Amino acid sequence: MRFFVLCILAWLPLWKVGTVVAGLPVRPPGTPTVRKHLVYLRDKANTPYSLSAPQRFLTARSLARRTHQNISLLPRDLPVDPAYVAQVQAVAGAKVWYTSRWFNAVVVECDSTVLAVVQALPCVRSARTLNRSAATSAPLPVQAGAPVAARPAGTRADYGNAYAQAHQIGADVMHDAGFRGEGMHIAVFDGGFPGVNTGSVFASLYQQNRLASVYNFVGRDQNVYQYDDHGTLVLSTLAGNQPGVFIGTAPQATYYLFVTEEVASEHPVEEVNWLIAAERADSLGVDIINSSLGYNTFDAPSVDYAYTDLDGRTALSTRAATVAARVGMLVVNSAGNEGNNRWLYLLAPADADSILTVGAVDSLGTRARFSSIGPAADGRLKPNVSAMGQQAAFVYPSGAIGRGNGTSFASPIAAGLAAGFWQAHPTLTAQEVIDYLQRSASQATAPDNLLGYGIPNFGRAQQVAAGIPLPTAPVAGVGNLVHLYPNPVPAGAATCTLQLPAEWRAQPLEVRLYDARGALVSALTLPAPNAPTVQLPTTALRPGVYSCRVGRVGQPLYTVRLLRL
């Protein structure tokens, strides 16, 4: 677990709990080590579930989300075959914790001897060890919060210290327009939510019945109001709703609080908790997932990820986030706080395509030095956008207002903007919401791997959605300008023209096109044109928005946007 709070008020260290937990039983010498394992099953050939009867495993809200976005049900949506689960459970010493529809797998706790028996079952394809077992903390009592009087938000005084982060992205304008997240369902994955059940800033969640579900995937219970307070801080930037004290960016949304992070250790089991939580969110009909989490290094014996693994296809959590996006949820994830250390780059699952990865800026819009940079290992632009994560305001479990640094805060602040904008445009798909927010951002015409498309803004996104052209500027080349025209490219046009700076005309060029999800569409290496323009083929491009990255071979690439009608 890597919580993306770089520091709180600059004097607390990056959150990390030691692995010594008082009161845990000591394992006698020679006793096999019990670990959790992800056991992949062979198929779903004989499952009693059917895609023609999805109401057996998906709620009406989940199905409606798919229907609205024209997303078909696929075999991955089917639950695992219960007969296979029964076979695994029948092995003495094997404890099944969870099943995964998307990965067709079960999470099994057992020692290595039992695992060998499980792997020999005809229904099992393979297995991957996730962690060492660890006891969970005792739950704390749940208490009801006191109600607060509601009144419209809109003034600086209403937001308190949260004003700058809301105003920077136009969330205050969004709220005044009547879009505070009403009807939007947001799941927050984190390590604990102490004080949420007692804090005044969260009281309206209970008063208005907007806390739809809570679950602790570490302990398999509903004790979420304990453990680390990182989740509380993150949630406050979204759901805080105490006018005159603190208002988050989606103060009227409906929330789901899911604990996915182990307290005492760091292993890939947390990524599987993320997966299972995402499947739960999907089945319940959640619209948006906020995950201020990331993974790259683990405790022994688990193997660390390398930067080359952050290719959108390798990390467990990345694969889970990708499927979550494929089923129509908008996944918003912190980029990470690695920008000023040796790692530099984003962490999993921020490398997933089709999700909104968020970097951090300060109140003036300057990139926070700690904010992780892109690209993803396969060259895709990351982060997608950025929001305030340096000296961002939040609420402690005690109710005190604090400030801290981390993309942990940039992510939920941006997620609240996405919720309000989606509420304002309910016919959009999740991917269209991402596209509009990117097009609204401060450097939409010149995205880079530091801030992505820049800082999104509700007002500008409204203009884009209404078809009102935004003022744009071409991307600066080496002493000249890079242009693509005509842009938009008309339907049926076979080519578009790329105008080149003089410095590029005598060298081979590299051109890469990425679609709105960040997937690579084409990669071209062109011979030295020795001309001011070259023609790029567009016949194979479907209608949509593309990022065209172009430059001299072996040199940094510049990015310009291309719209295909």
XYZ file of C-alpha atoms in Angstrom:
565
model
C 0.000 0.000 0.000
C 1.370 3.378 -0.929
C -0.856 6.222 0.190
C -0.233 9.299 -1.876
C 0.213 11.819 0.915
C 3.729 13.067 0.445
C 3.663 14.868 3.766
C 1.256 16.556 6.110
C 2.289 20.127 6.800
C 5.763 19.102 5.601
C 6.800 17.488 8.851
C 5.104 14.104 8.877
C 6.778 11.284 6.897
C 5.173 9.400 4.019
C 2.637 7.097 5.643
C 3.979 3.685 6.398
C 3.049 1.439 9.292
C 5.664 -0.914 10.628
C 5.209 -4.638 10.315
C 5.316 -5.388 14.046
C 1.774 -5.671 15.337
C 1.363 -6.101 19.074
C -0.700 -9.024 20.209
C -0.349 -11.243 17.119
C 0.346 -14.903 17.853
C 3.875 -16.103 17.221
C 4.125 -18.967 14.695
C 5.886 -21.985 16.213
C 9.157 -23.006 14.511
C 8.599 -25.404 11.621
C 4.968 -24.435 11.086
C 4.193 -23.865 7.367
C 3.688 -20.201 6.512
C 0.087 -19.380 5.677
C -0.294 -16.948 2.807
C -3.005 -15.741 0.488
C -2.940 -16.814 -3.134
C -4.813 -15.805 -6.271
C -5.917 -19.076 -7.817
C -6.988 -18.808 -11.456
C -9.716 -21.210 -12.598
C -9.779 -22.868 -16.002
C -13.098 -21.717 -17.424
C -16.745 -20.817 -16.835
C -18.048 -23.465 -19.212
C -20.538 -25.025 -16.812
C -21.489 -22.027 -14.752
C -25.166 -21.890 -13.735
C -25.137 -18.150 -14.416
C -26.128 -16.725 -17.779
C -25.633 -13.438 -19.608
C -29.332 -13.602 -20.429
C -30.176 -13.347 -16.706
C -27.678 -10.743 -15.415
C -30.004 -9.616 -12.623
C -28.762 -12.650 -10.687
C -25.334 -11.071 -10.232
C -25.628 -7.388 -11.174
C -27.971 -4.775 -9.727
C -30.408 -2.830 -11.858
C -28.211 0.256 -11.471
C -25.177 -1.635 -12.740
C -27.098 -2.889 -15.760
C -28.479 0.589 -16.442
C -24.943 2.001 -16.472
C -23.944 -0.514 -19.128
C -27.079 0.069 -21.183
C -26.605 3.833 -21.105
C -23.045 3.472 -22.394
C -23.869 0.719 -24.885
C -21.601 -1.750 -23.088
C -22.383 -5.393 -23.756
C -22.250 -8.069 -21.109
C -19.321 -10.440 -21.613
C -18.269 -13.777 -20.073
C -15.918 -11.837 -17.776
C -19.055 -10.482 -16.043
C -20.249 -13.945 -15.063
C -19.494 -15.127 -11.520
C -17.029 -17.970 -11.159
C -18.430 -21.482 -11.350
C -19.650 -22.343 -7.829
C -18.769 -25.979 -8.437
C -15.133 -24.987 -8.907
C -15.251 -22.909 -5.736
C -16.659 -25.934 -3.885
C -13.768 -28.069 -5.125
C -11.248 -25.592 -3.753
C -13.113 -25.235 -0.462
C -13.162 -29.021 -0.086
C -9.367 -29.133 0.167
C -8.467 -29.434 3.835
C -6.698 -26.327 5.042
C -7.835 -24.097 2.162
C -9.882 -21.035 3.105
C -11.590 -19.174 0.268
C -11.755 -15.444 0.956
C -13.146 -14.008 -2.257
C -14.014 -14.871 -5.820
C -13.216 -12.679 -8.832
C -15.569 -12.571 -11.802
C -13.228 -10.532 -13.966
C -10.129 -12.670 -13.402
C -12.082 -15.966 -13.026
C -10.196 -16.640 -9.833
C -10.516 -17.246 -6.107
C -8.469 -15.791 -3.263
C -7.360 -18.688 -1.096
C -5.558 -18.642 2.241
C -3.422 -21.696 2.883
C 0.144 -22.908 3.336
C 2.385 -24.130 0.521
C 1.549 -27.795 1.073
C -2.178 -27.160 0.747
C -1.571 -24.877 -2.225
C 0.086 -27.747 -4.073
C -3.085 -29.803 -3.577
C -5.251 -26.912 -4.773
C -3.098 -26.439 -7.869
C -3.500 -30.112 -8.732
C -7.281 -29.755 -8.992
C -8.557 -30.155 -12.566
C -10.477 -26.882 -12.292
C -7.341 -24.847 -11.476
C -5.183 -23.216 -14.165
C -2.493 -21.487 -12.104
C -1.832 -19.653 -8.845
C 0.075 -16.598 -7.651
C 1.132 -15.976 -4.057
C -0.032 -12.607 -2.758
C 1.215 -12.129 0.802
C 1.901 -13.454 4.264
C -1.122 -13.703 6.511
C -1.707 -10.963 9.063
C -4.349 -10.458 11.707
C -6.553 -7.394 11.408
C -7.097 -4.747 14.036
C -10.092 -4.874 16.318
C -13.024 -2.767 15.120
C -13.929 0.496 16.738
C -17.525 1.274 17.668
C -19.666 2.983 15.045
C -21.338 6.198 16.136
C -23.821 8.444 14.372
C -22.737 11.932 13.411
C -24.637 15.080 14.327
C -26.675 16.710 11.528
C -25.769 20.115 10.179
C -27.954 22.711 8.546
C -27.570 22.844 4.760
C -27.437 26.013 2.715
C -26.283 26.763 -0.848
C -22.566 26.916 -1.443
C -20.895 29.577 -3.456
C -18.846 32.101 -1.490
C -15.254 31.855 -0.400
C -16.424 31.804 3.220
C -18.658 28.801 2.559
C -15.719 26.691 1.397
C -13.314 27.680 4.138
C -9.792 26.508 3.389
C -11.113 24.323 0.553
C -11.918 27.346 -1.610
C -8.672 27.507 -3.600
C -8.778 23.862 -4.694
C -12.442 24.128 -5.669
C -12.104 27.479 -7.433
C -9.065 26.384 -9.422
C -11.114 23.781 -11.326
C -14.384 25.737 -11.352
C -16.085 23.482 -8.820
C -17.533 26.533 -7.064
C -19.131 27.627 -10.347
C -20.340 24.062 -10.854
C -21.981 24.030 -7.426
C -23.656 27.380 -8.015
C -25.035 25.972 -11.255
C -26.738 23.260 -9.199
C -24.340 20.361 -9.762
C -22.962 19.108 -6.462
C -22.921 15.416 -7.325
C -26.578 14.667 -6.614
C -27.436 11.220 -7.942
C -23.819 10.302 -8.665
C -22.427 7.258 -6.859
C -18.749 7.380 -5.876
C -16.679 4.581 -4.321
C -13.559 5.543 -2.361
C -10.865 2.872 -1.958
C -8.439 3.493 0.895
C -6.933 2.279 4.136
C -9.510 3.414 6.686
C -12.058 6.099 7.502
C -11.829 6.942 11.232
C -13.986 9.847 12.296
C -16.239 9.763 9.238
C -19.059 8.381 11.365
C -18.649 11.134 13.973
C -17.365 14.223 12.163
C -19.652 17.172 11.519
C -18.251 17.705 8.042
C -19.566 14.239 7.066
C -22.832 14.354 9.018
C -25.034 15.008 5.975
C -23.965 11.640 4.545
C -25.970 10.000 7.306
C -28.661 12.625 7.645
C -29.493 12.381 3.929
C -28.862 8.631 3.565
C -26.052 9.165 1.083
C -23.707 6.568 2.522
C -24.808 3.588 0.454
C -22.348 0.920 1.556
C -19.188 0.328 3.572
C -16.949 -2.727 3.552
C -13.540 -3.726 4.840
C -11.978 -6.092 2.300
C -8.977 -6.665 4.558
C -10.966 -8.073 7.451
C -14.118 -9.180 5.572
C -16.393 -7.064 7.730
C -17.978 -3.632 7.834
C -15.511 -2.084 10.254
C -14.211 0.806 8.178
C -14.159 3.581 10.812
C -10.661 2.696 12.005
C -7.143 1.962 10.705
C -5.241 4.745 8.947
C -6.914 8.136 8.585
C -5.718 8.647 5.005
C -9.162 7.663 3.714
C -10.804 10.260 5.947
C -8.577 13.020 4.609
C -9.188 11.951 1.020
C -12.938 11.629 1.490
C -13.181 15.095 3.016
C -11.938 16.747 -0.182
C -14.841 15.080 -1.985
C -17.702 14.657 0.453
C -17.031 17.416 2.990
C -20.281 19.329 3.440
C -20.238 21.835 6.270
C -20.866 25.321 4.824
C -18.771 27.957 6.486
C -16.197 25.342 7.473
C -15.345 23.061 4.553
C -16.990 21.974 1.289
C -15.632 19.248 -0.974
C -15.985 19.052 -4.725
C -18.914 16.588 -4.706
C -20.705 17.372 -1.417
C -24.058 15.853 -2.402
C -22.950 12.612 -4.070
C -23.712 9.148 -2.700
C -20.689 7.324 -1.320
C -19.297 3.816 -0.833
C -16.355 3.439 1.560
C -14.151 0.424 0.876
C -11.043 -0.469 2.888
C -8.645 -2.251 0.545
C -5.275 -1.522 2.177
C -3.445 -3.741 4.655
C -2.171 -1.833 7.676
C 0.898 -3.802 8.693
C 2.463 -4.902 5.405
C 2.869 -4.198 1.693
C 2.027 -7.058 -0.685
C 0.104 -7.596 -3.925
C -2.871 -8.818 -1.885
C -3.783 -5.134 -1.655
C -4.083 -5.034 -5.426
C -6.407 -8.023 -5.292
C -8.437 -6.272 -2.593
C -8.637 -3.379 -5.090
C -9.874 -5.818 -7.732
C -12.547 -7.339 -5.502
C -13.671 -3.885 -4.352
C -13.946 -2.740 -7.972
C -16.081 -5.761 -8.804
C -18.291 -4.967 -5.814
C -18.540 -1.350 -6.977
C -19.469 -2.524 -10.456
C -22.189 -4.860 -9.245
C -23.680 -2.135 -7.026
C -23.875 0.373 -9.873
C -21.133 2.786 -8.827
C -20.376 5.551 -11.351
C -16.935 6.730 -10.195
C -14.082 5.094 -8.287
C -11.538 7.295 -6.535
C -8.320 5.502 -5.695
C -5.583 7.580 -4.055
C -3.384 4.496 -4.015
C -0.463 3.060 -5.921
C 1.890 0.102 -6.031
C 5.446 -0.543 -7.111
C 7.488 -1.843 -4.149
C 6.535 -4.643 -1.784
C 7.788 -6.380 1.322
C 9.760 -9.596 0.799
C 9.118 -12.179 -0.495
C 6.834 -10.318 -2.927
C 8.523 -9.049 -6.099
C 8.611 -5.330 -6.880
C 7.330 -3.894 -10.127
C 9.785 -2.349 -12.563
C 8.943 0.726 -14.610
C 8.631 -1.540 -17.654
C 5.740 -3.286 -15.881
C 3.727 -0.052 -15.949
C 2.565 -0.719 -19.492
C -1.173 -0.860 -18.823
C -1.258 -4.653 -19.027
C 0.909 -6.137 -16.270
C 0.173 -5.004 -12.698
C -2.775 -6.677 -10.978
C -4.369 -3.398 -9.967
C -3.827 -1.944 -13.438
C -5.585 -4.879 -15.063
C -8.425 -4.451 -12.568
C -8.703 -0.709 -13.235
C -8.792 -1.342 -16.970
C -11.716 -3.733 -16.647
C -13.471 -1.302 -14.309
C -13.226 1.293 -17.064
C -14.409 -1.209 -19.668
C -17.638 -1.821 -17.753
C -18.418 1.896 -17.706
C -17.094 3.181 -14.393
C -14.942 6.297 -14.372
C -11.783 5.388 -12.484
C -9.856 8.354 -11.041
C -6.414 7.506 -9.654
C -3.507 9.426 -8.128
C -0.414 9.604 -10.293
C 1.913 9.139 -7.301
C 4.479 11.132 -5.329
C 7.623 9.842 -6.989
C 8.505 12.894 -9.090
C 11.479 14.026 -7.028
C 12.985 10.679 -6.135
C 14.771 7.935 -8.071
C 11.594 6.299 -9.361
C 10.137 9.487 -10.942
C 7.265 7.785 -12.720
C 3.651 7.006 -11.972
C 2.679 3.836 -10.102
C 0.114 1.114 -10.741
C -2.816 1.363 -11.386
C -2.231 4.916 -12.658
C -0.757 3.411 -15.845
C -4.092 1.887 -16.885
C -5.632 3.153 -20.074
C -9.168 4.568 -20.114
C -8.827 5.980 -16.585
C -8.273 9.535 -15.346
C -4.811 9.695 -13.788
C -4.285 12.893 -11.787
C -1.073 14.759 -11.049
C -0.601 17.555 -8.512
C -0.180 21.331 -8.775
C -0.128 24.147 -6.244
C -2.725 26.885 -5.904
C -1.038 28.873 -8.697
C -1.173 25.958 -11.104
C 2.534 25.156 -10.915
C 3.432 21.470 -10.957
C 4.300 20.048 -7.546
C 7.831 18.675 -7.738
C 6.811 15.452 -6.023
C 4.066 14.669 -8.556
C 4.870 11.511 -10.520
C 5.483 11.908 -14.207
C 4.716 9.864 -17.296
C 4.668 8.424 -19.781
C 3.398 4.922 -19.146
C 6.003 2.332 -20.077
C 4.372 1.803 -23.476
C 4.601 5.510 -24.307
C 1.057 6.620 -23.484
C 0.593 10.121 -22.123
C 0.250 10.226 -18.345
C -0.979 11.836 -16.146
C -4.221 12.813 -17.869
C -4.934 15.977 -15.874
C -3.768 17.704 -12.708
C -5.435 19.345 -9.703
C -4.349 20.932 -6.449
C -2.272 18.526 -4.396
C 0.320 20.854 -2.886
C -0.903 22.420 0.353
C -4.362 21.040 -0.337
C -6.924 21.400 2.444
C -8.606 18.443 4.129
C -10.366 17.493 7.367
C -8.801 15.332 10.064
C -10.862 12.709 11.952
C -10.982 15.163 14.856
C -12.694 17.742 12.680
C -9.654 20.005 12.534
C -8.761 21.462 9.138
C -5.287 20.705 7.850
C -3.168 21.076 4.746
C -0.821 18.608 3.129
C 0.921 17.544 -0.031
C 0.141 14.586 -2.231
C -1.550 13.462 -5.398
C -3.828 11.686 -2.927
C -5.748 14.959 -2.692
C -5.502 15.971 -6.340
C -7.302 12.778 -7.340
C -10.495 13.168 -5.266
C -10.659 16.889 -5.980
C -10.698 16.032 -9.690
C -13.105 13.131 -9.113
C -15.614 15.553 -7.619
C -15.353 17.740 -10.714
C -15.978 14.681 -12.878
C -19.037 13.793 -10.797
C -20.615 17.236 -11.118
C -19.849 17.506 -14.822
C -21.283 14.033 -15.465
C -24.358 14.994 -13.453
C -24.734 18.028 -15.709
C -24.426 15.827 -18.814
C -25.973 12.482 -17.874
C -26.066 11.188 -21.465
C -22.274 11.115 -21.681
C -20.238 7.956 -21.283
C -17.399 7.731 -18.775
C -14.872 7.991 -21.583
C -16.571 11.082 -22.958
C -16.411 12.701 -19.525
C -12.653 12.088 -19.478
C -12.332 13.519 -22.974
C -14.284 16.686 -22.167
C -12.299 17.287 -18.995
C -9.044 16.850 -20.892
C -10.209 19.216 -23.616
C -11.140 21.771 -20.966
C -7.752 21.676 -19.305
C -5.158 24.433 -19.198
C -2.721 22.905 -21.659
C -5.147 20.929 -23.802
C -3.365 21.882 -27.005
C 0.055 21.022 -25.617
C -0.255 18.086 -23.204
C 2.880 16.651 -21.671
C 3.961 13.953 -19.260
C 4.270 16.379 -16.352
C 0.710 17.742 -16.038
C -1.029 15.811 -18.805
C -3.614 18.060 -20.418
C -3.276 20.417 -17.476
C -5.848 21.667 -14.959
C -9.445 20.930 -16.020
C -12.201 23.489 -15.514
C -15.961 23.105 -15.289
C -16.773 26.264 -17.216
C -14.473 25.366 -20.090
C -15.786 21.795 -20.111
C -19.289 23.223 -20.417
C -18.162 25.214 -23.432
C -16.644 22.149 -25.022
C -19.803 20.135 -24.387
C -21.868 22.915 -25.948
C -19.646 23.000 -29.020
C -18.302 26.485 -28.271
C -14.697 26.748 -29.553
C -12.084 27.451 -26.919
C -9.125 29.726 -27.557
C -6.162 27.558 -28.474
C -2.518 28.024 -29.287
C -0.318 25.795 -31.432
C 2.383 23.739 -29.792
C 5.787 25.362 -29.902
C 8.369 23.414 -31.887
C 12.076 24.150 -32.085
C 12.050 27.834 -32.903
C 8.898 27.538 -35.025
C 5.406 26.016 -34.824
C 3.875 22.589 -35.284
C 0.400 22.514 -36.842
C -2.062 19.859 -38.007
C -4.679 20.935 -40.539
C -7.446 20.724 -41.437
C -8.354 20.115 -37.834
C -11.007 18.763 -37.398
C -10.323 16.352 -40.243
C -13.506 16.108 -42.354
C -15.308 12.790 -42.693
C -13.956 10.922 -45.691
C -10.674 12.857 -45.866
C -7.773 10.522 -46.630
C -5.006 12.708 -45.187
C -4.245 15.721 -43.062
C -1.247 18.032 -43.288
C 1.474 18.289 -40.670
C 3.360 21.600 -40.766
C 6.949 21.299 -39.577
C 9.498 23.715 -38.115
C 12.554 24.176 -40.273
C 14.748 22.288 -37.805
C 12.773 19.068 -38.364
C 12.684 18.954 -42.150
C 16.059 17.309 -42.796
C 15.687 14.422 -40.319
C 13.464 11.314 -40.080
C 10.276 11.872 -38.085
C 8.395 9.728 -35.607
C 4.588 10.054 -35.481
C 2.363 8.267 -32.948
C -1.423 8.529 -32.731
C -3.296 7.705 -29.511
C -7.067 7.540 -29.138
C -9.088 9.167 -26.344
C -8.486 6.152 -24.077
C -4.729 6.547 -24.484
C -4.358 3.416 -26.618
C -1.784 3.518 -29.424
C -3.577 3.581 -32.782
C -0.641 3.886 -35.162
C 3.114 4.478 -35.132
C 4.938 5.781 -38.184
C 8.581 6.492 -38.934
C 8.815 8.884 -41.859
C 11.938 9.590 -43.917
C 13.340 13.123 -43.811
C 10.719 15.149 -45.702
C 12.980 18.026 -46.779
C 9.774 20.024 -47.045
C 7.719 22.286 -44.787
C 4.804 19.822 -44.642
C 4.059 16.097 -44.767
C 0.808 14.251 -45.321
C -0.477 11.917 -42.611
C -2.963 9.151 -43.530
C -6.347 9.443 -41.814
C -8.453 6.931 -43.762
C -8.264 4.293 -41.019
C -9.159 6.708 -38.206
C -12.603 6.387 -36.704
C -14.428 9.567 -35.654
C -13.081 10.852 -32.361
C -10.336 12.783 -30.599
C -6.699 11.739 -30.961
C -3.362 12.822 -29.553
C -0.698 13.092 -32.215
C 2.838 12.890 -30.848
C 5.421 13.964 -33.394
C 9.117 14.786 -33.442
C 12.519 13.819 -34.689
C 13.485 10.172 -34.212
C 15.235 9.743 -30.879
C 14.212 13.190 -29.621
C 11.355 14.349 -27.332
C 7.969 14.241 -29.017
C 5.533 17.168 -29.128
C 1.821 16.514 -28.773
C -1.010 18.126 -30.698
C -4.691 17.209 -30.671
C -6.498 15.910 -33.739
C -10.268 15.649 -34.137
C -11.590 13.214 -36.770
C -15.181 13.893 -37.814
